[in-house]
Amino acid sequence: MGSVLRVGVLGASGYAGGELVRLLAGHPRAEVTFLGARESSGRSLGEVHPHLASLPIGGQSLEPIEPETIAAGADVVFCALPNGTSAALVPSLLEAGVRAIDLAGDFRLPAEAYPEWYGFEHPAPALLEEAVYGIPELFGAQTVGAELIANAGCYATAALLGLVPPLGAGLLEPGSIRVDGKTGLSGAGKAASESTSYASTEESMRPYRVPGHQHTPEIERGLELATGVAPPVLFVPHLVPAVRGVLTTSYATLTEGTTTEALTEALTVAYAGCPFVRVLAPGGMVDSKRVRGTNVIELQAIADARTGTAVVVGAVDNLVKGAAGQAIQNLNLAVGFDEADGLPALAVYP
Ligand SMILES: NC(=O)c1ccc[n+]([C@@H]2O[C@H](COP(=O)([O-])OP(=O)(O)OC[C@H]3O[C@@H](n4cnc5c(N)ncnc54)[C@H](OP(=O)(O)O)[C@@H]3O)[C@@H](O)[C@H]2O)c1
């Protein structure tokens, strides 16, 4: 593809949408040409995101989300909209020839799972067969040329990248997988609520949506798609007083003779040549702060011989590798750009 790709960001006034615009500003072959929103339409990008005001498109107005207008102005769109919104919108975008990358959960599961896990009947079940599940390091080959990509969820990305290689190599007992997740507050989006207010979250750590979090079936399905093994997974997410970051700690029973070195080797071999995966050597400990603002996942694995348990830890920035960055990585693969175009790999630290 020679010319610059025209990109639309739907939900540009939100946290994930703002992060898409920020990252795309540094993309050498893509340009944001359409900004879509609902209540914020009519306001400028710089008004809703003052940190983006100095961009060339800082004065551009956000527009209502209407398929004909979007199709006239963009070759590809990122849907950074609430769950359930893009399922209704994407069919008309695809019909109009616009490639779509959905950051919500609307195309990640089989149709029959939506009433239970998302609370709606899926309006476009045929498209669920077409959608490619978007984690480039696991499903990159299918992503090339894809017209509809279901960008993976933040928790699911961190858990799957850690679990798939050792499970696929037969180092874990499939029926024993437990995933503990922790997220910072930006994972809840920009809308203020009492439960995510400063007063209720400062110095608070709490589980939520247990055992019904919608990333549970996503992790199970991702494991099956990547390894052919379909284990049940218990997933327990927690909210912690941070702004950015997702950390998953996964536990599983080790198969006979599995060592920390064997687990680490499985991860290292699986991700050789992957620009955004950092596997720590035995003894290293993951830190979510080291991936902040980057598209990197940091992984470590431990075999605890005393209890016969594998511990696999993954950390991502929920808004980058867990959302906007991974979506751009998927776009790059889909259209034939360099996978790393526009994506930061070095964190701001401390
Ligand atoms: N935050 C994360 O860490 C994260 C990580 C992975 C995936 N995601 C997914 O990304 C999506 C966006 O999340 P977010 O955190 O960016 O949410 P957010 O900050 O709440 O932003 C939501 C955006 O959607 C727009 N919107 C709301 N209701 C709409 C409707 N009915 N029709 C059209 N547009 C509507 C909003 O526009 P107005 O403000 O103009 O109404 C806003 O631009 C969600 O599906 C979320 O699950 C988020």
XYZ file of C-alpha atoms and ligand atoms in Angstrom, residues 11-17 37-41 65 80-83 85 103-104 108 154 186-191 318-319 322-323, ligand 1:
80
model
C -15.282 6.776 20.367
C -12.522 9.353 19.942
C -13.618 11.162 23.107
C -13.016 8.085 25.277
C -9.845 6.777 26.892
C -9.110 4.104 24.288
C -10.094 6.443 21.445
C -18.424 10.299 19.157
C -21.901 10.457 20.613
C -22.493 13.158 23.264
C -19.166 14.847 22.469
C -19.943 15.276 18.784
C -21.311 8.080 14.149
C -13.582 2.173 20.647
C -17.229 2.127 21.724
C -19.093 0.562 24.637
C -19.826 -3.157 24.424
C -22.510 -0.681 20.103
C -11.863 -2.810 20.640
C -15.025 -3.915 22.464
C -14.808 -12.099 20.319
C -6.757 -6.382 28.133
C -8.617 3.654 33.321
C -9.858 0.157 32.457
C -13.334 1.347 33.402
C -13.378 4.141 30.811
C -13.829 7.857 31.347
C -17.389 7.931 32.703
C -4.375 -1.722 29.418
C -4.753 1.219 27.025
C -4.457 -4.072 26.095
C -6.387 -1.840 23.653
N -10.247 1.363 28.913
C -9.542 0.259 28.664
O -8.518 -0.001 29.317
C -9.960 -0.694 27.592
C -9.138 -1.788 27.315
C -9.527 -2.701 26.321
C -10.718 -2.513 25.661
N -11.512 -1.458 25.971
C -12.789 -1.319 25.266
O -12.761 -0.167 24.443
C -14.067 0.397 24.375
C -13.978 1.855 24.805
O -13.530 1.888 26.143
P -13.092 3.242 26.864
O -12.470 2.834 28.133
O -12.358 4.119 25.915
O -14.541 3.897 27.164
P -14.915 5.422 27.430
O -13.739 6.160 27.923
O -16.127 5.378 28.273
O -15.302 5.977 25.979
C -16.449 5.521 25.304
C -16.579 6.222 23.960
O -17.729 5.699 23.276
C -18.621 6.771 22.953
N -19.992 6.283 23.156
C -20.592 6.001 24.326
N -21.810 5.494 24.112
C -21.996 5.480 22.778
C -23.060 5.100 21.940
N -24.189 4.596 22.432
N -22.899 5.217 20.613
C -21.769 5.706 20.112
N -20.714 6.112 20.859
C -20.838 5.989 22.180
C -18.266 7.892 23.880
O -18.591 9.106 23.239
P -19.257 10.354 24.015
O -18.383 10.620 25.197
O -19.213 11.432 23.001
O -20.634 9.945 24.405
C -16.761 7.712 24.053
O -16.084 8.306 22.965
C -14.960 -0.458 25.308
O -15.654 -1.407 24.566
C -13.953 -1.129 26.222
O -14.424 -2.356 26.714
C -11.156 -0.519 26.910
